Amino acid sequence: MTPHIRAAALTLAVLLTASACAKSEEPQSAPAATGTAGRQVVQTPSGTAGPTCTLDQFGGTRFDLRTATVGFSQSEKEANPFRIAETKSIRDEAAKLGIKDLKVTNAQSQFSKQITDVQQLIAQGVQLLVIAPLNSDGWEPVLQQAAAKKIPIITVDRKINAKPCSDYLTFIGSDFYEQGKRAADRMIDALGGKGKVAILLGAPGNNVTTERTNGFKDRVKEKAPDITISFEQTGEFAREKGQQVTEQLIQSNPDINGIYAENDEMALGAVTALKGAGKEAGDIKIVSVDGTRSAVQAIADGWLHAVIESNPRFGPLAFETAQKFLDGEAIPDKVIISDRDYDTTNAKDSLGEAY
């Protein structure tokens, strides 16, 4: 190779590398976990304890997932990393398994649309439904239609208030009450057991908000009676709303010491509000739940104290559960996954595993 050709080849390689790096930083992409890190792991031994359901009990018939029509109903706008990673995980695992007909809908954060979406999926002949519910109640029309056709439903991330093994098959997700308790432990540690704390509540109408709130409050009451929860308002799991609520918080409660945000998007909105108010990193301790890459970076930057993970990569476990069910294995009514913590001791080294 001549020197000129060698130089041209080197230049091209540099340009291609730079282009690849730029693409990996696009905001709408969901970063893949490094190696097997980030894959959901079922809690042991209690993660699958409780009542179980078999194909015979459910009353359905066996089918081949690869040739079946499978529906996935996403609840919210894919404007935050959790939903982006969740949908990507479902799509990626379906492709990996060779599932040829995966139908994906998005309710755009409108519950009435999600009900219509799922009804249309049923009308289109889906044989398996994976649903990320927006709300926990109000699913009766869908459940009745699915039950009539013996369509198994796996709910992910949020529960529906219905009967497993008849209305739906199983729930896969985190222990949200435990997440709230663990977030409280981190806040208690950050404040030395005393101070005033605000809660940025998640969206109303679902079990995630209720359980993360109750877990946090119960733990504070148990372990830190000198911590006062002096402010609560919904930030609707949205960054912009989290910022707006925190701006109001700073005005009404200027002596606040800590903020518990029930997801990372609200926490990052709170950071924006604090910066706008002239606060310094660490002035107000923030603990949140999710484990997005931006939140883990905020820990490294000093703005967040800790994050309790809530892993959105449901694809492998959802389809593994469905296959076991179709193979005649007993499926528990809930499959609880293990979630890690992020703090200043591991944030920088864990960015590649966040989503």
mmCIF file of C-alpha atoms in Angstrom:
data_model
loop_
_atom_site.group_PDB
_atom_site.id
_atom_site.type_symbol
_atom_site.label_atom_id
_atom_site.label_comp_id
_atom_site.label_asym_id
_atom_site.label_seq_id
_atom_site.Cartn_x
_atom_site.Cartn_y
_atom_site.Cartn_z
ATOM 1 C CA MET A 1 0.000 0.000 0.000
ATOM 2 C CA THR A 2 1.400 3.378 -0.966
ATOM 3 C CA PRO A 3 1.761 6.126 1.645
ATOM 4 C CA HIS A 4 -1.059 8.128 -0.003
ATOM 5 C CA ILE A 5 -3.471 5.201 -0.005
ATOM 6 C CA ARG A 6 -2.504 4.305 3.561
ATOM 7 C CA ALA A 7 -3.196 7.882 4.687
ATOM 8 C CA ALA A 8 -6.541 7.947 2.903
ATOM 9 C CA ALA A 9 -7.566 4.676 4.514
ATOM 10 C CA LEU A 10 -6.612 5.963 7.951
ATOM 11 C CA THR A 11 -8.622 9.148 7.412
ATOM 12 C CA LEU A 12 -11.673 7.138 6.345
ATOM 13 C CA ALA A 13 -11.403 4.917 9.422
ATOM 14 C CA VAL A 14 -11.266 7.950 11.715
ATOM 15 C CA LEU A 15 -14.324 9.472 10.051
ATOM 16 C CA LEU A 16 -16.291 6.233 10.324
ATOM 17 C CA THR A 17 -15.385 5.900 14.003
ATOM 18 C CA ALA A 18 -16.436 9.479 14.707
ATOM 19 C CA SER A 19 -19.716 8.927 12.880
ATOM 20 C CA ALA A 20 -20.469 5.796 14.921
ATOM 21 C CA CYS A 21 -19.777 7.616 18.179
ATOM 22 C CA ALA A 22 -22.067 10.471 17.205
ATOM 23 C CA LYS A 23 -24.926 8.097 16.407
ATOM 24 C CA SER A 24 -24.628 6.366 19.783
ATOM 25 C CA GLU A 25 -25.354 9.642 21.543
ATOM 26 C CA GLU A 26 -28.685 10.350 19.843
ATOM 27 C CA PRO A 27 -31.238 11.068 22.620
ATOM 28 C CA GLN A 28 -33.969 8.747 21.334
ATOM 29 C CA SER A 29 -31.757 5.667 21.314
ATOM 30 C CA ALA A 30 -31.928 3.210 24.184
ATOM 31 C CA PRO A 31 -28.371 2.160 25.090
ATOM 32 C CA ALA A 32 -27.750 -1.542 25.171
ATOM 33 C CA ALA A 33 -26.427 -2.986 28.389
ATOM 34 C CA THR A 34 -22.810 -4.009 28.508
ATOM 35 C CA GLY A 35 -22.533 -7.785 28.119
ATOM 36 C CA THR A 36 -25.194 -9.481 30.257
ATOM 37 C CA ALA A 37 -25.330 -6.578 32.688
ATOM 38 C CA GLY A 38 -28.717 -4.892 32.735
ATOM 39 C CA ARG A 39 -30.678 -8.073 31.963
ATOM 40 C CA GLN A 40 -33.529 -8.627 34.385
ATOM 41 C CA VAL A 41 -32.918 -11.221 37.092
ATOM 42 C CA VAL A 42 -35.728 -12.839 39.070
ATOM 43 C CA GLN A 43 -35.470 -12.474 42.835
ATOM 44 C CA THR A 44 -34.550 -15.705 44.587
ATOM 45 C CA PRO A 45 -35.990 -17.541 46.340
ATOM 46 C CA SER A 46 -39.120 -15.402 46.771
ATOM 47 C CA GLY A 47 -39.376 -13.788 43.347
ATOM 48 C CA THR A 48 -41.744 -16.447 42.027
ATOM 49 C CA ALA A 49 -43.493 -17.515 45.224
ATOM 50 C CA GLY A 50 -47.280 -17.708 45.422
ATOM 51 C CA PRO A 51 -50.116 -19.174 43.337
ATOM 52 C CA THR A 52 -49.276 -20.579 39.916
ATOM 53 C CA CYS A 53 -51.046 -21.126 36.606
ATOM 54 C CA THR A 54 -50.638 -23.768 33.905
ATOM 55 C CA LEU A 55 -51.903 -23.868 30.345
ATOM 56 C CA ASP A 56 -54.440 -26.522 31.340
ATOM 57 C CA GLN A 57 -55.710 -24.413 34.234
ATOM 58 C CA PHE A 58 -55.968 -21.353 32.016
ATOM 59 C CA GLY A 59 -57.842 -23.315 29.382
ATOM 60 C CA GLY A 60 -55.843 -22.196 26.383
ATOM 61 C CA THR A 61 -54.215 -24.130 23.574
ATOM 62 C CA ARG A 62 -50.520 -24.421 22.790
ATOM 63 C CA PHE A 63 -49.104 -22.474 19.857
ATOM 64 C CA ASP A 64 -45.705 -21.692 18.357
ATOM 65 C CA LEU A 65 -44.516 -18.239 19.409
ATOM 66 C CA ARG A 66 -42.452 -17.872 16.242
ATOM 67 C CA THR A 67 -45.480 -18.100 13.960
ATOM 68 C CA ALA A 68 -48.010 -16.550 16.347
ATOM 69 C CA THR A 69 -49.381 -13.022 16.224
ATOM 70 C CA VAL A 70 -48.143 -11.272 19.376
ATOM 71 C CA GLY A 71 -49.312 -7.877 20.597
ATOM 72 C CA PHE A 72 -47.440 -5.403 22.780
ATOM 73 C CA SER A 73 -49.333 -2.431 24.178
ATOM 74 C CA GLN A 74 -47.119 0.418 25.348
ATOM 75 C CA SER A 75 -48.811 2.881 27.688
ATOM 76 C CA GLU A 76 -46.889 6.135 27.479
ATOM 77 C CA LYS A 77 -45.245 8.394 24.960
ATOM 78 C CA GLU A 78 -41.741 7.164 24.273
ATOM 79 C CA ALA A 79 -40.319 10.473 25.411
ATOM 80 C CA ASN A 80 -38.433 9.086 28.401
ATOM 81 C CA PRO A 81 -35.666 6.492 28.544
ATOM 82 C CA PHE A 82 -37.698 3.925 30.498
ATOM 83 C CA ARG A 83 -40.368 3.558 27.811
ATOM 84 C CA ILE A 84 -37.835 3.698 24.988
ATOM 85 C CA ALA A 85 -35.787 0.891 26.566
ATOM 86 C CA GLU A 86 -38.908 -1.128 27.378
ATOM 87 C CA THR A 87 -40.268 -1.129 23.826
ATOM 88 C CA LYS A 88 -36.820 -1.729 22.356
ATOM 89 C CA SER A 89 -36.349 -4.748 24.623
ATOM 90 C CA ILE A 90 -39.650 -6.281 23.481
ATOM 91 C CA ARG A 91 -38.864 -5.675 19.807
ATOM 92 C CA ASP A 92 -35.277 -6.935 20.097
ATOM 93 C CA GLU A 93 -36.200 -10.144 21.889
ATOM 94 C CA ALA A 94 -39.034 -10.885 19.458
ATOM 95 C CA ALA A 95 -36.608 -10.492 16.564
ATOM 96 C CA LYS A 96 -34.029 -12.668 18.332
ATOM 97 C CA LEU A 97 -36.578 -15.449 18.841
ATOM 98 C CA GLY A 98 -37.807 -15.268 15.269
ATOM 99 C CA ILE A 99 -41.294 -14.035 16.114
ATOM 100 C CA LYS A 100 -42.487 -12.907 12.721
ATOM 101 C CA ASP A 101 -45.683 -11.023 13.597
ATOM 102 C CA LEU A 102 -45.216 -8.602 16.499
ATOM 103 C CA LYS A 103 -47.778 -5.804 16.592
ATOM 104 C CA VAL A 104 -46.827 -2.805 18.744
ATOM 105 C CA THR A 105 -49.156 0.007 19.786
ATOM 106 C CA ASN A 106 -48.595 3.143 21.863
ATOM 107 C CA ALA A 107 -51.376 4.755 23.880
ATOM 108 C CA GLN A 108 -49.571 8.112 24.059
ATOM 109 C CA SER A 109 -50.384 8.346 27.788
ATOM 110 C CA GLN A 110 -54.152 8.150 27.132
ATOM 111 C CA PHE A 111 -55.894 5.306 28.958
ATOM 112 C CA SER A 112 -58.947 5.303 26.670
ATOM 113 C CA LYS A 113 -56.604 4.898 23.704
ATOM 114 C CA GLN A 114 -54.807 2.009 25.373
ATOM 115 C CA ILE A 115 -58.098 0.185 25.889
ATOM 116 C CA THR A 116 -58.960 0.742 22.213
ATOM 117 C CA ASP A 117 -55.447 -0.304 21.150
ATOM 118 C CA VAL A 118 -55.700 -3.634 22.948
ATOM 119 C CA GLN A 119 -59.235 -4.270 21.709
ATOM 120 C CA GLN A 120 -57.988 -3.750 18.159
ATOM 121 C CA LEU A 121 -55.090 -6.138 18.774
ATOM 122 C CA ILE A 122 -57.583 -8.762 19.933
ATOM 123 C CA ALA A 123 -59.697 -8.144 16.825
ATOM 124 C CA GLN A 124 -56.561 -8.626 14.697
ATOM 125 C CA GLY A 125 -56.134 -12.127 16.094
ATOM 126 C CA VAL A 126 -53.267 -11.849 18.578
ATOM 127 C CA GLN A 127 -52.555 -15.057 20.466
ATOM 128 C CA LEU A 128 -50.462 -13.463 23.226
ATOM 129 C CA LEU A 129 -50.686 -9.994 24.753
ATOM 130 C CA VAL A 130 -47.898 -8.209 26.621
ATOM 131 C CA ILE A 131 -49.261 -5.045 28.200
ATOM 132 C CA ALA A 132 -47.517 -2.175 29.993
ATOM 133 C CA PRO A 133 -50.652 -0.749 31.673
ATOM 134 C CA LEU A 134 -51.109 2.985 32.114
ATOM 135 C CA ASN A 135 -53.614 2.496 34.956
ATOM 136 C CA SER A 136 -54.302 -0.419 37.265
ATOM 137 C CA ASP A 137 -58.111 -0.211 37.077
ATOM 138 C CA GLY A 138 -60.620 -0.048 34.233
ATOM 139 C CA TRP A 139 -59.462 -3.075 32.243
ATOM 140 C CA GLU A 140 -62.699 -5.090 32.437
ATOM 141 C CA PRO A 141 -63.744 -4.716 28.742
ATOM 142 C CA VAL A 142 -60.346 -5.891 27.514
ATOM 143 C CA LEU A 143 -60.080 -8.724 30.024
ATOM 144 C CA GLN A 144 -63.510 -10.061 29.108
ATOM 145 C CA GLN A 145 -62.707 -10.063 25.393
ATOM 146 C CA ALA A 146 -59.311 -11.705 25.914
ATOM 147 C CA ALA A 147 -60.754 -14.327 28.290
ATOM 148 C CA ALA A 148 -63.425 -15.259 25.767
ATOM 149 C CA LYS A 149 -60.676 -16.100 23.262
ATOM 150 C CA LYS A 150 -58.333 -17.605 25.878
ATOM 151 C CA ILE A 151 -55.588 -15.085 25.083
ATOM 152 C CA PRO A 152 -52.922 -15.079 27.814
ATOM 153 C CA ILE A 153 -51.978 -11.589 29.045
ATOM 154 C CA ILE A 154 -48.628 -10.769 30.632
ATOM 155 C CA THR A 155 -48.515 -7.361 32.304
ATOM 156 C CA VAL A 156 -45.138 -5.684 32.735
ATOM 157 C CA ASP A 157 -43.989 -2.836 34.971
ATOM 158 C CA ARG A 158 -47.449 -2.056 36.389
ATOM 159 C CA LYS A 159 -50.107 -4.367 37.768
ATOM 160 C CA ILE A 160 -53.777 -4.503 36.862
ATOM 161 C CA ASN A 161 -56.364 -5.102 39.550
ATOM 162 C CA ALA A 162 -57.793 -8.387 38.319
ATOM 163 C CA LYS A 163 -57.583 -12.124 38.919
ATOM 164 C CA PRO A 164 -54.463 -13.990 37.725
ATOM 165 C CA CYS A 165 -54.888 -17.203 35.735
ATOM 166 C CA SER A 166 -58.340 -16.138 34.569
ATOM 167 C CA ASP A 167 -58.322 -12.406 33.748
ATOM 168 C CA TYR A 168 -54.596 -12.388 32.980
ATOM 169 C CA LEU A 169 -51.666 -14.769 33.252
ATOM 170 C CA THR A 170 -49.008 -13.022 35.342
ATOM 171 C CA PHE A 171 -47.303 -9.757 36.267
ATOM 172 C CA ILE A 172 -43.571 -9.163 35.727
ATOM 173 C CA GLY A 173 -41.960 -6.225 37.473
ATOM 174 C CA SER A 174 -40.246 -4.763 40.488
ATOM 175 C CA ASP A 175 -41.249 -4.715 44.145
ATOM 176 C CA PHE A 176 -42.302 -1.064 44.194
ATOM 177 C CA TYR A 177 -42.967 -0.950 47.922
ATOM 178 C CA GLU A 178 -39.437 -2.213 48.514
ATOM 179 C CA GLN A 179 -38.109 0.428 46.111
ATOM 180 C CA GLY A 180 -39.770 3.094 48.264
ATOM 181 C CA LYS A 181 -38.215 1.657 51.422
ATOM 182 C CA ARG A 182 -34.768 1.542 49.846
ATOM 183 C CA ALA A 183 -35.130 5.125 48.618
ATOM 184 C CA ALA A 184 -36.034 6.136 52.171
ATOM 185 C CA ASP A 185 -32.932 4.407 53.517
ATOM 186 C CA ARG A 186 -30.825 6.448 51.109
ATOM 187 C CA MET A 187 -32.567 9.673 52.093
ATOM 188 C CA ILE A 188 -32.187 8.924 55.802
ATOM 189 C CA ASP A 189 -28.482 8.345 55.235
ATOM 190 C CA ALA A 190 -28.118 11.550 53.186
ATOM 191 C CA LEU A 191 -29.837 13.714 55.819
ATOM 192 C CA GLY A 192 -28.401 12.038 58.901
ATOM 193 C CA GLY A 193 -31.900 11.068 60.002
ATOM 194 C CA LYS A 194 -33.419 14.559 60.292
ATOM 195 C CA GLY A 195 -34.759 17.305 58.066
ATOM 196 C CA LYS A 196 -37.619 18.229 55.737
ATOM 197 C CA VAL A 197 -38.351 16.155 52.652
ATOM 198 C CA ALA A 198 -40.597 16.702 49.637
ATOM 199 C CA ILE A 199 -42.086 13.914 47.516
ATOM 200 C CA LEU A 200 -42.567 14.291 43.781
ATOM 201 C CA LEU A 201 -45.348 11.766 43.329
ATOM 202 C CA GLY A 202 -45.762 9.701 40.194
ATOM 203 C CA ALA A 203 -48.911 9.678 38.092
ATOM 204 C CA PRO A 204 -52.105 8.802 39.994
ATOM 205 C CA GLY A 205 -54.172 5.703 39.298
ATOM 206 C CA ASN A 206 -51.507 2.994 39.252
ATOM 207 C CA ASN A 207 -49.881 0.701 41.785
ATOM 208 C CA VAL A 208 -46.350 2.013 41.161
ATOM 209 C CA THR A 209 -47.053 5.464 42.601
ATOM 210 C CA THR A 210 -49.047 4.063 45.527
ATOM 211 C CA GLU A 211 -46.455 1.478 46.526
ATOM 212 C CA ARG A 212 -43.376 3.686 46.076
ATOM 213 C CA THR A 213 -45.057 6.347 48.225
ATOM 214 C CA ASN A 214 -46.191 3.950 50.955
ATOM 215 C CA GLY A 215 -42.825 2.209 51.102
ATOM 216 C CA PHE A 216 -40.997 5.513 51.499
ATOM 217 C CA LYS A 217 -43.346 6.902 54.141
ATOM 218 C CA ASP A 218 -43.488 3.706 56.170
ATOM 219 C CA ARG A 219 -39.705 3.428 56.239
ATOM 220 C CA VAL A 220 -39.215 7.067 57.286
ATOM 221 C CA LYS A 221 -41.792 6.647 60.031
ATOM 222 C CA GLU A 222 -40.054 3.481 61.217
ATOM 223 C CA LYS A 223 -36.428 4.581 61.024
ATOM 224 C CA ALA A 224 -36.308 8.392 61.084
ATOM 225 C CA PRO A 225 -39.069 10.104 63.100
ATOM 226 C CA ASP A 226 -37.074 13.373 62.895
ATOM 227 C CA ILE A 227 -37.599 13.542 59.128
ATOM 228 C CA THR A 228 -40.750 15.445 58.197
ATOM 229 C CA ILE A 229 -42.457 14.987 54.843
ATOM 230 C CA SER A 230 -43.578 18.586 54.374
ATOM 231 C CA PHE A 231 -44.591 18.639 50.702
ATOM 232 C CA GLU A 232 -46.233 16.192 48.274
ATOM 233 C CA GLN A 233 -47.388 16.867 44.734
ATOM 234 C CA THR A 234 -47.618 14.826 41.564
ATOM 235 C CA GLY A 235 -45.048 15.385 38.884
ATOM 236 C CA GLU A 236 -46.828 12.797 36.713
ATOM 237 C CA PHE A 237 -43.553 10.942 36.030
ATOM 238 C CA ALA A 238 -42.616 13.781 33.610
ATOM 239 C CA ARG A 239 -39.455 15.902 33.567
ATOM 240 C CA GLU A 240 -41.188 19.183 32.708
ATOM 241 C CA LYS A 241 -43.807 18.682 35.407
ATOM 242 C CA GLY A 242 -41.121 17.718 37.915
ATOM 243 C CA GLN A 243 -39.345 20.984 37.167
ATOM 244 C CA GLN A 244 -42.549 23.022 37.572
ATOM 245 C CA VAL A 245 -43.451 21.380 40.873
ATOM 246 C CA THR A 246 -39.928 21.868 42.231
ATOM 247 C CA GLU A 247 -40.009 25.542 41.282
ATOM 248 C CA GLN A 248 -43.185 25.860 43.364
ATOM 249 C CA LEU A 249 -41.570 23.831 46.133
ATOM 250 C CA ILE A 250 -38.575 26.145 46.388
ATOM 251 C CA GLN A 251 -40.897 29.136 46.781
ATOM 252 C CA SER A 252 -43.230 27.557 49.345
ATOM 253 C CA ASN A 253 -40.634 25.505 51.248
ATOM 254 C CA PRO A 254 -37.273 27.292 50.977
ATOM 255 C CA ASP A 255 -35.884 25.263 53.888
ATOM 256 C CA ILE A 256 -36.419 21.864 52.227
ATOM 257 C CA ASN A 257 -33.508 19.453 52.731
ATOM 258 C CA GLY A 258 -34.354 16.535 50.472
ATOM 259 C CA ILE A 259 -36.465 15.535 47.471
ATOM 260 C CA TYR A 260 -37.710 12.015 46.823
ATOM 261 C CA ALA A 261 -38.662 11.765 43.162
ATOM 262 C CA GLU A 262 -40.617 8.639 42.241
ATOM 263 C CA ASN A 263 -38.855 8.443 38.889
ATOM 264 C CA ASP A 264 -35.678 9.809 37.315
ATOM 265 C CA GLU A 265 -37.415 12.118 34.857
ATOM 266 C CA MET A 266 -38.977 14.114 37.700
ATOM 267 C CA ALA A 267 -35.640 14.098 39.533
ATOM 268 C CA LEU A 268 -33.878 15.562 36.500
ATOM 269 C CA GLY A 269 -36.619 18.180 36.222
ATOM 270 C CA ALA A 270 -35.970 19.016 39.867
ATOM 271 C CA VAL A 271 -32.265 19.448 39.113
ATOM 272 C CA THR A 272 -33.099 21.958 36.374
ATOM 273 C CA ALA A 273 -35.278 23.896 38.825
ATOM 274 C CA LEU A 274 -32.573 23.910 41.486
ATOM 275 C CA LYS A 275 -29.976 25.142 39.024
ATOM 276 C CA GLY A 276 -32.352 27.906 37.952
ATOM 277 C CA ALA A 277 -32.760 28.936 41.587
ATOM 278 C CA GLY A 278 -29.007 29.241 42.037
ATOM 279 C CA LYS A 279 -28.592 26.114 44.142
ATOM 280 C CA GLU A 280 -25.329 24.171 44.128
ATOM 281 C CA ALA A 281 -24.981 20.434 43.567
ATOM 282 C CA GLY A 282 -25.686 18.644 46.842
ATOM 283 C CA ASP A 283 -27.464 21.563 48.565
ATOM 284 C CA ILE A 284 -30.687 19.554 48.453
ATOM 285 C CA LYS A 285 -30.353 15.785 48.518
ATOM 286 C CA ILE A 286 -32.271 14.030 45.738
ATOM 287 C CA VAL A 287 -33.092 10.323 45.683
ATOM 288 C CA SER A 288 -35.020 8.820 42.786
ATOM 289 C CA VAL A 289 -36.091 5.551 41.169
ATOM 290 C CA ASP A 290 -35.378 4.187 37.671
ATOM 291 C CA GLY A 291 -31.705 4.017 36.731
ATOM 292 C CA THR A 292 -31.584 6.014 33.501
ATOM 293 C CA ARG A 293 -28.191 6.939 32.150
ATOM 294 C CA SER A 294 -28.866 10.662 32.635
ATOM 295 C CA ALA A 295 -29.745 10.115 36.296
ATOM 296 C CA VAL A 296 -26.676 7.980 36.936
ATOM 297 C CA GLN A 297 -24.577 10.707 35.304
ATOM 298 C CA ALA A 298 -26.270 13.230 37.620
ATOM 299 C CA ILE A 299 -25.026 11.185 40.582
ATOM 300 C CA ALA A 300 -21.496 11.370 39.199
ATOM 301 C CA ASP A 301 -21.968 15.115 38.761
ATOM 302 C CA GLY A 302 -23.121 15.528 42.373
ATOM 303 C CA TRP A 303 -26.742 16.537 41.757
ATOM 304 C CA LEU A 304 -28.399 13.248 42.739
ATOM 305 C CA HIS A 305 -27.534 11.381 45.922
ATOM 306 C CA ALA A 306 -28.734 7.927 44.871
ATOM 307 C CA VAL A 307 -30.998 6.094 42.423
ATOM 308 C CA ILE A 308 -32.889 2.845 43.017
ATOM 309 C CA GLU A 309 -33.038 0.916 39.752
ATOM 310 C CA SER A 310 -36.296 -0.129 38.087
ATOM 311 C CA ASN A 311 -35.220 -2.255 35.130
ATOM 312 C CA PRO A 312 -37.324 -1.796 31.939
ATOM 313 C CA ARG A 313 -35.725 -4.553 29.845
ATOM 314 C CA PHE A 314 -38.727 -6.900 29.953
ATOM 315 C CA GLY A 315 -38.323 -8.588 26.563
ATOM 316 C CA PRO A 316 -36.285 -11.688 27.496
ATOM 317 C CA LEU A 317 -38.194 -12.471 30.692
ATOM 318 C CA ALA A 318 -41.622 -11.807 29.155
ATOM 319 C CA PHE A 319 -41.064 -14.173 26.233
ATOM 320 C CA GLU A 320 -39.275 -16.736 28.403
ATOM 321 C CA THR A 321 -42.296 -16.757 30.723
ATOM 322 C CA ALA A 322 -44.679 -17.109 27.771
ATOM 323 C CA GLN A 323 -42.701 -20.026 26.359
ATOM 324 C CA LYS A 324 -42.631 -21.836 29.696
ATOM 325 C CA PHE A 325 -46.395 -21.379 29.966
ATOM 326 C CA LEU A 326 -46.926 -22.783 26.461
ATOM 327 C CA ASP A 327 -44.670 -25.719 27.335
ATOM 328 C CA GLY A 328 -46.967 -26.625 30.232
ATOM 329 C CA GLU A 329 -44.895 -25.250 33.110
ATOM 330 C CA ALA A 330 -46.574 -23.634 36.112
ATOM 331 C CA ILE A 331 -46.236 -19.829 36.002
ATOM 332 C CA PRO A 332 -46.401 -17.792 39.239
ATOM 333 C CA ASP A 333 -48.990 -15.029 39.489
ATOM 334 C CA LYS A 334 -46.173 -12.515 39.822
ATOM 335 C CA VAL A 335 -42.522 -12.567 38.800
ATOM 336 C CA ILE A 336 -40.547 -10.053 40.856
ATOM 337 C CA ILE A 337 -37.197 -8.878 39.531
ATOM 338 C CA SER A 338 -34.138 -7.740 41.454
ATOM 339 C CA ASP A 339 -33.054 -4.098 41.152
ATOM 340 C CA ARG A 340 -29.703 -2.582 42.012
ATOM 341 C CA ASP A 341 -28.739 0.775 43.567
ATOM 342 C CA TYR A 342 -26.606 3.536 42.070
ATOM 343 C CA ASP A 343 -24.652 5.964 44.247
ATOM 344 C CA THR A 344 -21.388 7.873 44.290
ATOM 345 C CA THR A 345 -19.402 4.665 44.808
ATOM 346 C CA ASN A 346 -20.462 3.071 41.503
ATOM 347 C CA ALA A 347 -22.100 5.699 39.274
ATOM 348 C CA LYS A 348 -19.149 6.450 36.995
ATOM 349 C CA ASP A 349 -18.302 2.782 36.494
ATOM 350 C CA SER A 350 -21.952 1.814 35.922
ATOM 351 C CA LEU A 351 -22.922 4.262 33.181
ATOM 352 C CA GLY A 352 -22.584 1.534 30.551
ATOM 353 C CA GLU A 353 -25.162 -0.584 32.362
ATOM 354 C CA ALA A 354 -27.762 2.177 32.789
ATOM 355 C CA TYR A 355 -30.362 2.766 30.105
#
